[in-house]
C-alpha cells in the first residue's frame, strides 16, 4: 500500500463515519503506470484494439491527457467490448465486458485508492476481490467453523445475475457514506452508464455494472457489504436463538445455523431483503440442508446431503480417529469442465512439437493443482492427471494414420517430457492457518 493510501486507510480506520472529499489527487501518472504493469499482456483488447504492449509504448502520450480529463470531470469512459464465456455445467454463457487498456488502468488506480477506505469497513465474512483474501481462505474458514462449532444446518445461496441486476441508484447512495469527492463519484457513475459494444452495436447499461472491469468487483463488494454483510451482522445475528456464521465470496454465500428454525426464518426474510435492492436468489443454487458435526451424530445411519462452494463439494466424513471431519473435494461439474477444457486444448495443439505441448500441459496441470490441491482432495486431482495422461497419448496417436503411439512408446516420451505429478499445495495444517486471518 502506497503512502497516500496508507494515510487514507488510517483516517478511515479512526473515523468510521468520515466522508472523504478529496481523493482524486492520489491518482497520478505513477499510479497509472503501476496499474498498467499489473495488467497481463494476454488481456483482451477493448473496442479501440489497443493491447497492453502498445499502451506501454505510448504511455506518455495518453496518460497525461487522461489525468487532466479526470480532474476536470471531463473524462467519459469508452464502452466495453462484450464477449461471452461458458458457464460451468450450463449451455448458457456468461457475459463479460472488456474495457480498453487505458480505462482499465484508471479503474485499477481508482479501486486502489477506494480500497484504502473500504478495507477498513468490510467485515471478515467477505473474501472475494479483496487484498490477501482468496477463495482458499473462504473454504478454510467455512470448513473450520463447521468442524468446530455448533452447526447443524447449512444454507447455500447464490444471487441470480448479480452484476447485471444491482441498482445503480443504490450504488450511489452506498458510495455517499464514504466518498464525497465529486471527481470520483462522477467517474464511477459514468463507468456504470458506459455501456457495451457487441457485434458493432452499442447498448447502454441502465442497470447493473459491467462484469469484467476492476472497478466492478469493488462496486459489488460495496453493494453487498451494505445489503447483506452489515445487515446479517447487526440485525440478523442478534435475533437468532443459536449460533450463526456467514461466509461470502462475491455473490456466492453460505450461512451456518445451529437451529433449523433460525435457518428457515432467515431464508424467508432473505428474499424480501434482496428484493428491496433489486436482487433475487438463484433458486437452482439455493438450498437448506442438514449438515455438520452434531447433525452427523443424530443421523449416523443416514448419509447427509452435500453442498457446493467455490468449486468444492463439502461432505461429512470421519478422520482416522473416527471423529467427525468436513471433507472437501472438487465439484463434479468443475472436474468435468476441466477435463473438457484440457481435451479441447490438446486437440487444438496436437500438431505442434511435443516440447511445446508438454510445456502448455504442465502449466495447466500446475494451475489446477494449485487451486484444487487442498487436504483430502488428492483423488480428484489424480483423476485429472490420469485423464490428461491418457488423452495426450490418444491425441499423439491421431496425428497420422500410421503413427499410433502405443504405451511403450508413450512411456519413453514421458521420460523425456514428464507431466507434472499431482501435488497437495495446501495440506490440512496450512488450511487451518488460512482459516485464521
CSV table of C-alpha atoms in Angstrom, one decimal:
chain,number,residue,atom,x,y,z
A,1,UNK,CA,0.0,0.0,0.0
A,2,UNK,CA,1.4,3.4,-1.0
A,3,UNK,CA,2.0,6.2,1.5
A,4,UNK,CA,-1.0,8.3,0.3
A,5,UNK,CA,-3.4,5.3,0.5
A,6,UNK,CA,-2.0,4.4,3.9
A,7,UNK,CA,-3.0,7.8,5.3
A,8,UNK,CA,-6.4,7.4,3.8
A,9,UNK,CA,-6.7,3.9,5.4
A,10,UNK,CA,-5.6,5.3,8.8
A,11,UNK,CA,-8.2,8.1,8.7
A,12,UNK,CA,-10.9,5.6,7.6
A,13,UNK,CA,-9.9,3.3,10.4
A,14,UNK,CA,-10.1,6.0,13.1
A,15,UNK,CA,-13.4,7.5,12.0
A,16,UNK,CA,-16.0,5.1,10.6
A,17,UNK,CA,-18.3,7.9,9.5
A,18,UNK,CA,-15.7,10.1,7.8
A,19,UNK,CA,-16.7,11.2,4.2
A,20,UNK,CA,-13.6,11.7,2.1
A,21,UNK,CA,-14.0,14.8,-0.1
A,22,UNK,CA,-10.5,14.9,-1.7
A,23,UNK,CA,-9.3,11.6,-3.2
A,24,UNK,CA,-8.6,12.2,-6.9
A,25,UNK,CA,-5.1,13.8,-6.3
A,26,UNK,CA,-3.9,10.3,-5.3
A,27,UNK,CA,-4.4,9.1,-8.8
A,28,UNK,CA,-1.2,10.1,-10.6
A,29,UNK,CA,0.8,9.2,-13.6
A,30,UNK,CA,2.9,6.9,-11.4
A,31,UNK,CA,-0.2,5.0,-10.1
A,32,UNK,CA,-1.4,4.6,-13.7
A,33,UNK,CA,1.9,3.1,-14.8
A,34,UNK,CA,1.9,0.7,-11.8
A,35,UNK,CA,-1.6,-0.3,-12.7
A,36,UNK,CA,-0.6,-0.8,-16.3
A,37,UNK,CA,2.3,-3.1,-15.3
A,38,UNK,CA,-0.2,-5.2,-13.2
A,39,UNK,CA,-2.3,-6.0,-16.3
A,40,UNK,CA,-1.4,-9.2,-18.0
A,41,UNK,CA,-0.1,-8.8,-21.6
A,42,UNK,CA,-2.6,-11.5,-22.7
A,43,UNK,CA,-5.6,-9.4,-21.5
A,44,UNK,CA,-8.2,-8.9,-24.2
A,45,UNK,CA,-8.3,-5.7,-26.3
A,46,UNK,CA,-11.1,-3.2,-25.8
A,47,UNK,CA,-13.0,-1.5,-28.6
A,48,UNK,CA,-10.0,0.6,-29.6
A,49,UNK,CA,-8.0,-2.5,-30.4
A,50,UNK,CA,-5.0,-1.4,-28.3
A,51,UNK,CA,-3.1,-4.1,-26.4
A,52,UNK,CA,-1.1,-3.8,-23.3
A,53,UNK,CA,2.3,-3.6,-25.0
A,54,UNK,CA,1.1,-0.8,-27.3
A,55,UNK,CA,-0.3,1.1,-24.2
A,56,UNK,CA,3.1,0.9,-22.5
A,57,UNK,CA,4.9,2.2,-25.6
A,58,UNK,CA,2.5,5.2,-25.9
A,59,UNK,CA,2.0,5.7,-22.1
A,60,UNK,CA,3.3,9.3,-22.0
A,61,UNK,CA,1.0,10.3,-24.9
A,62,UNK,CA,-2.3,9.2,-23.3
A,63,UNK,CA,-1.7,9.2,-19.6
A,64,UNK,CA,-1.3,13.0,-19.1
A,65,UNK,CA,-4.5,13.9,-21.1
A,66,UNK,CA,-6.4,11.1,-19.3
A,67,UNK,CA,-5.5,12.5,-15.9
A,68,UNK,CA,-6.4,16.1,-17.0
A,69,UNK,CA,-9.8,15.0,-18.2
A,70,UNK,CA,-10.4,13.1,-15.0
A,71,UNK,CA,-9.5,16.0,-12.7
A,72,UNK,CA,-11.6,18.4,-14.9
A,73,UNK,CA,-14.5,15.9,-14.7
A,74,UNK,CA,-14.4,15.7,-18.5
A,75,UNK,CA,-13.4,12.0,-18.9
A,76,UNK,CA,-16.1,9.9,-20.5
A,77,UNK,CA,-15.2,6.1,-20.4
A,78,UNK,CA,-15.5,4.4,-23.7
A,79,UNK,CA,-18.0,1.5,-23.8
A,80,UNK,CA,-16.6,-2.0,-23.1
A,81,UNK,CA,-16.4,-4.8,-25.6
A,82,UNK,CA,-18.9,-7.6,-24.8
A,83,UNK,CA,-17.8,-11.2,-25.1
A,84,UNK,CA,-19.3,-14.4,-23.7
A,85,UNK,CA,-17.6,-17.3,-21.8
A,86,UNK,CA,-19.2,-20.6,-21.0
A,87,UNK,CA,-20.9,-21.2,-17.6
A,88,UNK,CA,-19.8,-24.4,-15.8
A,89,UNK,CA,-22.4,-27.2,-16.4
A,90,UNK,CA,-24.7,-25.0,-18.4
A,91,UNK,CA,-25.5,-24.3,-22.1
A,92,UNK,CA,-25.9,-20.6,-21.5
A,93,UNK,CA,-22.8,-18.3,-21.4
A,94,UNK,CA,-21.7,-15.6,-19.0
A,95,UNK,CA,-21.4,-12.0,-20.5
A,96,UNK,CA,-18.0,-10.4,-19.8
A,97,UNK,CA,-17.2,-6.7,-20.6
A,98,UNK,CA,-13.6,-5.9,-21.6
A,99,UNK,CA,-12.7,-2.2,-21.1
A,100,UNK,CA,-9.9,-0.5,-23.1
A,101,UNK,CA,-6.5,-0.9,-21.6
A,102,UNK,CA,-6.3,2.8,-20.7
A,103,UNK,CA,-9.7,2.7,-19.0
A,104,UNK,CA,-8.7,-0.5,-17.1
A,105,UNK,CA,-5.6,1.3,-15.8
A,106,UNK,CA,-7.7,4.2,-14.5
A,107,UNK,CA,-10.2,1.7,-12.9
A,108,UNK,CA,-7.4,-0.1,-11.1
A,109,UNK,CA,-5.9,3.1,-9.8
A,110,UNK,CA,-9.2,4.4,-8.5
A,111,UNK,CA,-10.0,1.0,-7.0
A,112,UNK,CA,-6.7,1.0,-5.1
A,113,UNK,CA,-7.5,4.3,-3.5
A,114,UNK,CA,-11.0,3.3,-2.6
A,115,UNK,CA,-9.7,0.0,-1.2
A,116,UNK,CA,-7.8,2.0,1.4
A,117,UNK,CA,-11.2,3.2,2.7
A,118,UNK,CA,-13.4,0.2,2.3
A,119,UNK,CA,-10.9,-2.4,3.6
A,120,UNK,CA,-11.4,-0.7,7.0
A,121,UNK,CA,-15.2,-1.1,6.7
A,122,UNK,CA,-15.5,-4.5,5.1
A,123,UNK,CA,-16.2,-7.3,7.5
A,124,UNK,CA,-14.3,-10.6,7.9
A,125,UNK,CA,-17.1,-12.6,6.4
A,126,UNK,CA,-16.3,-11.4,2.8
A,127,UNK,CA,-13.4,-12.7,0.8
A,128,UNK,CA,-13.8,-12.2,-3.0
A,129,UNK,CA,-11.9,-9.4,-4.7
A,130,UNK,CA,-10.1,-8.2,-1.6
A,131,UNK,CA,-6.3,-8.0,-1.0
A,132,UNK,CA,-4.7,-11.0,0.7
A,133,UNK,CA,-8.1,-12.9,0.8
A,134,UNK,CA,-8.5,-15.8,-1.6
A,135,UNK,CA,-11.1,-18.5,-2.2
A,136,UNK,CA,-8.9,-20.8,-0.2
A,137,UNK,CA,-9.3,-18.5,2.8
A,138,UNK,CA,-13.1,-18.7,2.4
A,139,UNK,CA,-13.0,-22.5,2.1
A,140,UNK,CA,-10.7,-22.9,5.1
A,141,UNK,CA,-12.8,-20.6,7.3
A,142,UNK,CA,-16.0,-22.4,6.4
A,143,UNK,CA,-14.5,-25.9,7.0
A,144,UNK,CA,-13.1,-24.8,10.3
A,145,UNK,CA,-16.4,-23.4,11.6
A,146,UNK,CA,-18.4,-26.4,10.5
A,147,UNK,CA,-15.9,-28.7,12.1
A,148,UNK,CA,-15.5,-26.9,15.4
A,149,UNK,CA,-18.8,-25.0,16.1
A,150,UNK,CA,-22.4,-25.9,16.8
A,151,UNK,CA,-23.5,-26.2,13.1
A,152,UNK,CA,-26.5,-28.4,12.2
A,153,UNK,CA,-27.9,-26.6,9.1
A,154,UNK,CA,-26.3,-25.1,6.0
A,155,UNK,CA,-28.0,-22.5,3.7
A,156,UNK,CA,-26.2,-22.4,0.4
A,157,UNK,CA,-27.2,-19.4,-1.7
A,158,UNK,CA,-26.4,-17.5,-4.9
A,159,UNK,CA,-27.8,-14.3,-6.4
A,160,UNK,CA,-29.2,-14.5,-9.9
A,161,UNK,CA,-27.4,-12.3,-12.5
A,162,UNK,CA,-26.0,-10.2,-9.7
A,163,UNK,CA,-23.7,-7.9,-11.7
A,164,UNK,CA,-26.5,-7.3,-14.2
A,165,UNK,CA,-29.2,-6.6,-11.6
A,166,UNK,CA,-27.8,-4.3,-8.9
A,167,UNK,CA,-29.5,-0.9,-8.7
A,168,UNK,CA,-27.2,2.0,-9.8
A,169,UNK,CA,-29.2,4.4,-7.6
A,170,UNK,CA,-28.4,2.3,-4.5
A,171,UNK,CA,-24.7,2.2,-5.6
A,172,UNK,CA,-24.6,6.0,-5.4
A,173,UNK,CA,-26.3,6.1,-2.0
A,174,UNK,CA,-23.8,3.5,-0.6
A,175,UNK,CA,-20.8,5.4,-2.0
A,176,UNK,CA,-22.1,8.6,-0.5
A,177,UNK,CA,-21.5,7.1,3.0
A,178,UNK,CA,-17.7,7.4,2.5
A,179,UNK,CA,-16.9,9.1,-0.8
A,180,UNK,CA,-17.6,12.8,-1.2
A,181,UNK,CA,-15.1,13.7,-4.0
A,182,UNK,CA,-17.3,14.7,-7.0
A,183,UNK,CA,-14.5,13.7,-9.4
A,184,UNK,CA,-14.5,10.1,-8.1
A,185,UNK,CA,-18.3,9.8,-7.8
A,186,UNK,CA,-18.8,11.3,-11.3
A,187,UNK,CA,-16.2,8.8,-12.7
A,188,UNK,CA,-18.0,5.8,-11.1
A,189,UNK,CA,-21.4,7.0,-12.3
A,190,UNK,CA,-20.1,7.2,-15.9
A,191,UNK,CA,-18.5,3.8,-15.6
A,192,UNK,CA,-21.8,2.4,-14.6
A,193,UNK,CA,-23.5,4.1,-17.6
A,194,UNK,CA,-20.7,3.5,-20.1
A,195,UNK,CA,-22.5,0.7,-21.9
A,196,UNK,CA,-21.2,-2.2,-24.1
A,197,UNK,CA,-20.5,-2.8,-27.8
A,198,UNK,CA,-21.4,-6.2,-29.2
A,199,UNK,CA,-21.0,-7.1,-32.9
A,200,UNK,CA,-20.6,-3.4,-33.6
A,201,UNK,CA,-23.8,-2.4,-31.8
A,202,UNK,CA,-23.8,-0.1,-28.8
A,203,UNK,CA,-26.1,-0.9,-25.8
A,204,UNK,CA,-26.4,1.4,-22.8
A,205,UNK,CA,-26.3,0.0,-19.3
A,206,UNK,CA,-29.2,1.3,-17.3
A,207,UNK,CA,-29.0,-1.3,-14.5
A,208,UNK,CA,-26.1,-3.3,-13.1
A,209,UNK,CA,-22.4,-3.0,-13.7
A,210,UNK,CA,-20.3,-4.4,-16.5
A,211,UNK,CA,-18.7,-7.6,-15.2
A,212,UNK,CA,-15.0,-7.7,-16.2
A,213,UNK,CA,-13.5,-4.3,-15.2
A,214,UNK,CA,-11.5,-3.9,-11.9
A,215,UNK,CA,-14.0,-1.3,-10.6
A,216,UNK,CA,-17.0,-3.7,-10.9
A,217,UNK,CA,-15.5,-6.1,-8.3
A,218,UNK,CA,-15.2,-3.3,-5.8
A,219,UNK,CA,-18.7,-1.9,-6.5
A,220,UNK,CA,-20.1,-5.4,-6.0
A,221,UNK,CA,-18.4,-5.7,-2.6
A,222,UNK,CA,-19.6,-2.3,-1.5
A,223,UNK,CA,-23.1,-3.2,-2.6
A,224,UNK,CA,-23.3,-6.5,-0.8
A,225,UNK,CA,-21.5,-5.1,2.2
A,226,UNK,CA,-24.5,-2.9,2.9
A,227,UNK,CA,-27.2,-5.2,1.6
A,228,UNK,CA,-26.0,-8.4,3.3
A,229,UNK,CA,-22.9,-8.3,5.4
A,230,UNK,CA,-23.8,-5.4,7.8
A,231,UNK,CA,-27.5,-6.5,7.8
A,232,UNK,CA,-26.6,-10.1,8.9
A,233,UNK,CA,-24.0,-8.9,11.4
A,234,UNK,CA,-26.0,-6.1,13.1
A,235,UNK,CA,-29.7,-7.2,12.5
A,236,UNK,CA,-29.9,-10.9,11.9
A,237,UNK,CA,-27.4,-12.5,14.3
A,238,UNK,CA,-28.7,-10.7,17.4
A,239,UNK,CA,-32.2,-12.1,16.7
A,240,UNK,CA,-31.3,-15.7,16.2
A,241,UNK,CA,-31.6,-18.2,19.0
A,242,UNK,CA,-28.4,-20.1,18.3
A,243,UNK,CA,-25.1,-19.9,16.6
A,244,UNK,CA,-24.9,-18.3,13.1
A,245,UNK,CA,-21.9,-18.0,10.8
A,246,UNK,CA,-21.8,-16.3,7.4
A,247,UNK,CA,-19.2,-16.5,4.6
A,248,UNK,CA,-19.4,-14.6,1.3
A,249,UNK,CA,-17.3,-14.7,-1.9
A,250,UNK,CA,-18.6,-12.0,-4.2
A,251,UNK,CA,-22.2,-13.0,-4.9
A,252,UNK,CA,-21.9,-16.6,-3.6
A,253,UNK,CA,-22.5,-17.1,0.1
A,254,UNK,CA,-23.1,-19.8,2.7
A,255,UNK,CA,-24.7,-19.5,6.2
A,256,UNK,CA,-24.3,-22.0,9.0
A,257,UNK,CA,-27.0,-22.3,11.6
A,258,UNK,CA,-27.4,-24.2,14.9
A,259,UNK,CA,-31.2,-24.4,14.7
A,260,UNK,CA,-33.4,-25.2,11.7
A,261,UNK,CA,-36.0,-22.6,12.9
A,262,UNK,CA,-33.3,-19.9,12.6
A,263,UNK,CA,-32.4,-21.1,9.1
A,264,UNK,CA,-36.0,-21.3,7.9
A,265,UNK,CA,-36.8,-17.9,9.3
A,266,UNK,CA,-33.7,-16.3,7.7
A,267,UNK,CA,-34.4,-17.9,4.3
A,268,UNK,CA,-37.9,-16.4,4.3
A,269,UNK,CA,-36.6,-12.9,5.2
A,270,UNK,CA,-33.7,-13.1,2.8
A,271,UNK,CA,-35.9,-12.9,-0.3
A,272,UNK,CA,-37.6,-9.8,1.0
A,273,UNK,CA,-34.2,-8.2,1.8
A,274,UNK,CA,-32.8,-8.9,-1.6
A,275,UNK,CA,-35.9,-7.7,-3.5
A,276,UNK,CA,-35.6,-4.3,-1.7
A,277,UNK,CA,-32.3,-3.9,-3.6
A,278,UNK,CA,-33.5,-5.3,-6.9
A,279,UNK,CA,-31.9,-8.7,-6.4
A,280,UNK,CA,-33.3,-12.2,-6.4
A,281,UNK,CA,-32.0,-15.6,-5.4
A,282,UNK,CA,-30.9,-18.2,-8.0
A,283,UNK,CA,-33.3,-21.0,-6.8
A,284,UNK,CA,-31.3,-23.7,-8.5
A,285,UNK,CA,-28.3,-22.9,-6.5
A,286,UNK,CA,-30.1,-22.2,-3.2
A,287,UNK,CA,-30.9,-24.9,-0.7
A,288,UNK,CA,-31.1,-25.6,3.0
A,289,UNK,CA,-29.6,-28.9,4.2
A,290,UNK,CA,-28.8,-30.7,7.4
A,291,UNK,CA,-25.1,-30.8,7.8
A,292,UNK,CA,-22.4,-30.7,10.5
A,293,UNK,CA,-20.8,-32.5,13.4
A,294,UNK,CA,-24.0,-32.8,15.5
A,295,UNK,CA,-26.2,-33.4,12.5
A,296,UNK,CA,-23.9,-36.3,11.6
A,297,UNK,CA,-24.2,-37.8,15.1
A,298,UNK,CA,-28.0,-37.6,15.0
A,299,UNK,CA,-28.3,-39.2,11.5
A,300,UNK,CA,-25.3,-41.5,11.7
A,301,UNK,CA,-27.1,-44.2,9.8
A,302,UNK,CA,-28.2,-41.8,7.1
A,303,UNK,CA,-25.9,-40.2,4.6
A,304,UNK,CA,-26.2,-36.4,4.8
A,305,UNK,CA,-26.5,-34.2,1.8
A,306,UNK,CA,-23.6,-32.3,0.4
A,307,UNK,CA,-23.3,-28.6,-0.7
A,308,UNK,CA,-21.0,-26.8,-3.2
A,309,UNK,CA,-19.0,-23.6,-2.6
A,310,UNK,CA,-16.3,-22.1,-4.9
A,311,UNK,CA,-15.8,-25.2,-6.9
A,312,UNK,CA,-15.6,-27.6,-4.0
A,313,UNK,CA,-18.1,-30.1,-2.7
A,314,UNK,CA,-18.4,-30.2,1.1
A,315,UNK,CA,-19.4,-33.5,2.7
A,316,UNK,CA,-19.4,-35.2,6.2
A,317,UNK,CA,-16.8,-37.8,6.8
A,318,UNK,CA,-14.5,-39.1,9.6
A,319,UNK,CA,-10.8,-38.9,10.3
A,320,UNK,CA,-8.5,-41.8,11.3
A,321,UNK,CA,-9.6,-41.4,14.9
A,322,UNK,CA,-13.2,-41.9,13.9
A,323,UNK,CA,-14.0,-38.3,14.7
A,324,UNK,CA,-16.1,-36.0,12.5
A,325,UNK,CA,-14.4,-34.2,9.7
A,326,UNK,CA,-15.5,-31.9,7.0
A,327,UNK,CA,-14.4,-33.4,3.7
A,328,UNK,CA,-13.7,-31.2,0.6
A,329,UNK,CA,-13.3,-32.4,-3.0
A,330,UNK,CA,-13.5,-31.0,-6.5
A,331,UNK,CA,-17.1,-30.4,-7.5
A,332,UNK,CA,-18.0,-33.0,-10.1
A,333,UNK,CA,-19.1,-30.3,-12.7
A,334,UNK,CA,-15.9,-28.4,-12.2
A,335,UNK,CA,-13.8,-31.6,-12.7
A,336,UNK,CA,-15.8,-32.5,-15.9
A,337,UNK,CA,-15.3,-28.9,-17.1
A,338,UNK,CA,-11.6,-29.1,-16.5
A,339,UNK,CA,-11.3,-32.4,-18.4
A,340,UNK,CA,-13.4,-31.0,-21.4
A,341,UNK,CA,-11.2,-27.9,-21.5
A,342,UNK,CA,-8.0,-30.0,-21.5
A,343,UNK,CA,-9.4,-32.1,-24.2
A,344,UNK,CA,-10.2,-29.1,-26.4
A,345,UNK,CA,-6.7,-27.7,-25.8
A,346,UNK,CA,-4.9,-31.0,-26.7
A,347,UNK,CA,-6.9,-31.3,-29.9
A,348,UNK,CA,-6.0,-27.8,-30.9
A,349,UNK,CA,-2.3,-28.2,-30.3
A,350,UNK,CA,-1.8,-31.8,-31.3
A,351,UNK,CA,0.2,-30.9,-34.5
A,352,UNK,CA,2.7,-28.7,-32.6
A,353,UNK,CA,6.1,-30.0,-31.5
A,354,UNK,CA,5.8,-32.3,-28.4
A,355,UNK,CA,8.0,-29.9,-26.4
A,356,UNK,CA,5.6,-27.0,-26.9
A,357,UNK,CA,2.6,-29.3,-26.0
A,358,UNK,CA,4.4,-30.5,-22.9
A,359,UNK,CA,5.1,-27.0,-21.6
A,360,UNK,CA,1.5,-25.9,-22.0
A,361,UNK,CA,0.0,-29.1,-20.5
A,362,UNK,CA,2.2,-28.7,-17.4
A,363,UNK,CA,1.2,-25.0,-17.0
A,364,UNK,CA,-2.5,-26.1,-17.0
A,365,UNK,CA,-1.8,-29.0,-14.6
A,366,UNK,CA,0.1,-26.8,-12.2
A,367,UNK,CA,-2.8,-24.2,-12.2
A,368,UNK,CA,-5.3,-27.0,-11.5
A,369,UNK,CA,-3.2,-28.4,-8.6
A,370,UNK,CA,-2.6,-25.1,-7.0
A,371,UNK,CA,-6.4,-24.3,-6.8
A,372,UNK,CA,-7.8,-27.8,-6.1
A,373,UNK,CA,-4.8,-29.3,-4.4
A,374,UNK,CA,-6.1,-29.0,-0.8
A,375,UNK,CA,-6.0,-31.5,2.0
A,376,UNK,CA,-8.2,-34.6,1.3
A,377,UNK,CA,-8.6,-33.8,-2.4
A,378,UNK,CA,-5.8,-35.9,-3.8
A,379,UNK,CA,-8.0,-38.5,-5.5
A,380,UNK,CA,-9.8,-35.8,-7.6
A,381,UNK,CA,-6.6,-34.1,-8.8
A,382,UNK,CA,-5.2,-37.5,-9.5
A,383,UNK,CA,-8.2,-38.2,-11.8
A,384,UNK,CA,-7.5,-35.1,-13.7
A,385,UNK,CA,-3.8,-36.1,-14.1
A,386,UNK,CA,-4.6,-39.5,-15.5
A,387,UNK,CA,-7.3,-38.1,-17.8
A,388,UNK,CA,-4.7,-35.8,-19.2
A,389,UNK,CA,-2.1,-38.6,-19.5
A,390,UNK,CA,-4.5,-40.9,-21.4
A,391,UNK,CA,-5.9,-38.3,-23.7
A,392,UNK,CA,-2.5,-36.9,-24.6
A,393,UNK,CA,-1.4,-40.3,-25.8
A,394,UNK,CA,-4.7,-40.5,-27.8
A,395,UNK,CA,-4.1,-37.1,-29.4
A,396,UNK,CA,-0.5,-38.0,-30.3
A,397,UNK,CA,-1.7,-41.2,-31.9
A,398,UNK,CA,-4.2,-39.3,-34.1
A,399,UNK,CA,-1.5,-37.1,-35.7
A,400,UNK,CA,-1.2,-39.5,-38.6
A,401,UNK,CA,-2.8,-42.7,-39.8
A,402,UNK,CA,0.3,-44.8,-39.3
A,403,UNK,CA,1.7,-43.1,-36.2
A,404,UNK,CA,-0.2,-44.8,-33.4
A,405,UNK,CA,1.6,-44.2,-30.1
A,406,UNK,CA,1.4,-47.4,-28.0
A,407,UNK,CA,2.0,-47.3,-24.3
A,408,UNK,CA,5.6,-48.5,-24.6
A,409,UNK,CA,6.5,-45.6,-26.9
A,410,UNK,CA,4.4,-43.2,-24.8
A,411,UNK,CA,6.3,-44.1,-21.7
A,412,UNK,CA,9.6,-43.3,-23.4
A,413,UNK,CA,8.1,-39.9,-24.4
A,414,UNK,CA,7.1,-39.3,-20.7
A,415,UNK,CA,10.7,-40.0,-19.6
A,416,UNK,CA,11.9,-37.1,-21.7
A,417,UNK,CA,8.8,-34.9,-21.2
A,418,UNK,CA,7.3,-35.9,-17.8
A,419,UNK,CA,4.0,-34.4,-16.9
A,420,UNK,CA,3.7,-32.6,-13.6
A,421,UNK,CA,2.6,-35.1,-10.9
A,422,UNK,CA,-0.5,-34.3,-8.6
A,423,UNK,CA,0.5,-32.3,-5.5
A,424,UNK,CA,-1.3,-31.1,-2.5
A,425,UNK,CA,-0.3,-27.4,-2.1
A,426,UNK,CA,-2.5,-26.7,0.9
A,427,UNK,CA,-2.4,-29.6,3.4
A,428,UNK,CA,-4.7,-29.7,6.4
A,429,UNK,CA,-2.4,-27.7,8.6
A,430,UNK,CA,-2.0,-25.0,6.0
A,431,UNK,CA,-5.8,-24.8,5.6
A,432,UNK,CA,-6.1,-24.4,9.4
A,433,UNK,CA,-3.6,-21.5,9.3
A,434,UNK,CA,-5.6,-19.9,6.4
A,435,UNK,CA,-8.8,-20.1,8.4
A,436,UNK,CA,-7.4,-17.6,11.0
A,437,UNK,CA,-6.7,-14.3,9.2
